[in-house]
Amino acid sequence: MTFFKRKNNDRNDPVLHIGSSLTAVCTISAELEITARSLYWTLNGKRLARNTYKVLSPTESSVTLHQLNGSLQRSGDNLVCHRSNGEVLAGSCLYVGSPPEKPVNLTCWSRNTKDLSCRWSPGSQGETFINTKYILKYKLKWYGKEKDCEEYTGQLYICYVPRDLAIFTPYEVWVEASNQLGSATSDVITLDILDVVTTDPPPDVLVSRVGDLEDQLSVRWGSPPALKDYLFQAKYQIRYRVEESDEWKVIDDAGNQTSCRLAGLRAGTVYFVQVRCNPIGIYGSKKAGIWSDWSHSTAASTPGIDRSHIGSCDLKPSEHNSTLRKELKQFFGWMRKHSYGCTDVSIKLYDQWRVWLQKAQKTHDQVSKDKMHLHMRHISRQQIITVGTHDIGLVQEKKKTHFAVLCDPQKKRTKGSVYSFDQ
């Protein structure tokens, strides 16, 4: 018979503070016909040095570990006693960690006054190396019993209360942390749901050219529909960047209007634009609201700088086609970035453009490396192009076009990005 024991004869898996020492003993029965001198020890599969062993008797071997580090995994570190042939005789899991620190940076927000989400940090030390439980608790300040938040989002240190919340009444919210080595409680924060409201990103963001102005784009968007029945003022922010850069420029002074004009832009350049909203003063709240997430990117290009044809007759069809192909090449480069991985991609064409199939001829500049080709069907005054197995050609009928690239929702990708350009 074999068994594993700690020096104090506690047969349970030990839970130790970081920096602790541990002595473990492996006792073998005489009927195995082996001696303790032939045994060896491993920690997480790695053989320990002989100078950590001690033969206490012909049937007992011990190992001593000093200055233990935090466990490498939540399931514990495996300390195992082996026979000389590698057979496992006994073992135990070591849980080495630290007690939780006081949770800090507790912040909460309510989406459209319907729910409450809270986030916190685990303290300056952060990692405890062993299983640590965090519970978000809340209660009405003046009455009622405390409740536990039960819907954790899967993200660390975030919990979500989906329903049954009161407005015009303050709540107290705090976090309790505990593990086998100790416990800690955050400071209590007091909040009113109306003071911590955020909303969905602004809908229907549209970016378009401003006539022939080469350095400007017009941006329009809708107000938050979920708050249409609430008395409040909305503040908006806009940010934009050029296609080849990840650096955004933010416009803070968009105010409460639902349109804005971007100026000082580069001619002949694709820009990506996003908008977000801050609902301020809901039902007279004097607290600043919380910014929504940014809307999906909407793209548009400024006009090019070539004015050689101004005042002249209409371009010949071949010249129209050359300019169009250049624009299409730019558009499909943009589309590859925003629809990669989608199984069903469609392009919605606003205004009147015509598309026809060209099965015999491949227009290499108009298709992506993964051979996305297009066919189309008519829907009322709009035209939908769906990814299929054919190449495309395109004839201009009006000067202004907006493309909306829509991904398959089953892939859980973005609902859509909009690209527009003029001819």
mmCIF file of N, CA and C in Angstrom, residues 118-122 134 153-159:
data_model
loop_
_atom_site.group_PDB
_atom_site.id
_atom_site.type_symbol
_atom_site.label_atom_id
_atom_site.label_comp_id
_atom_site.label_asym_id
_atom_site.label_seq_id
_atom_site.Cartn_x
_atom_site.Cartn_y
_atom_site.Cartn_z
ATOM 1 N N CYS A 118 -21.224 45.937 -14.573
ATOM 2 C CA CYS A 118 -20.159 46.489 -13.738
ATOM 3 C C CYS A 118 -18.847 45.780 -14.040
ATOM 4 N N ARG A 119 -17.769 46.547 -13.974
ATOM 5 C CA ARG A 119 -16.419 46.027 -14.203
ATOM 6 C C ARG A 119 -15.529 46.477 -13.051
ATOM 7 N N TRP A 120 -14.541 45.656 -12.704
ATOM 8 C CA TRP A 120 -13.603 46.013 -11.646
ATOM 9 C C TRP A 120 -12.242 45.408 -11.951
ATOM 10 N N SER A 121 -11.257 45.806 -11.176
ATOM 11 C CA SER A 121 -9.909 45.244 -11.275
ATOM 12 C C SER A 121 -9.602 44.500 -9.982
ATOM 13 N N PRO A 122 -8.769 43.452 -10.043
ATOM 14 C CA PRO A 122 -8.543 42.611 -8.860
ATOM 15 C C PRO A 122 -7.542 43.180 -7.865
ATOM 16 N N TYR A 134 -15.053 36.009 -7.295
ATOM 17 C CA TYR A 134 -15.473 37.402 -7.171
ATOM 18 C C TYR A 134 -16.993 37.460 -7.304
ATOM 19 N N THR A 153 -20.252 37.589 -17.868
ATOM 20 C CA THR A 153 -20.244 37.653 -19.327
ATOM 21 C C THR A 153 -19.239 36.724 -19.976
ATOM 22 N N GLY A 154 -18.383 36.093 -19.209
ATOM 23 C CA GLY A 154 -17.288 35.317 -19.784
ATOM 24 C C GLY A 154 -15.998 36.109 -19.803
ATOM 25 N N GLN A 155 -16.096 37.424 -19.721
ATOM 26 C CA GLN A 155 -14.914 38.260 -19.565
ATOM 27 C C GLN A 155 -14.571 38.351 -18.084
ATOM 28 N N LEU A 156 -13.290 38.473 -17.804
ATOM 29 C CA LEU A 156 -12.862 38.571 -16.414
ATOM 30 C C LEU A 156 -13.369 39.857 -15.778
ATOM 31 N N TYR A 157 -13.853 39.740 -14.560
ATOM 32 C CA TYR A 157 -14.183 40.884 -13.717
ATOM 33 C C TYR A 157 -15.287 41.770 -14.311
ATOM 34 N N ILE A 158 -16.283 41.151 -14.934
ATOM 35 C CA ILE A 158 -17.462 41.870 -15.424
ATOM 36 C C ILE A 158 -18.699 41.045 -15.079
ATOM 37 N N CYS A 159 -19.724 41.708 -14.566
ATOM 38 C CA CYS A 159 -20.987 41.027 -14.286
ATOM 39 C C CYS A 159 -22.142 41.889 -14.776
#
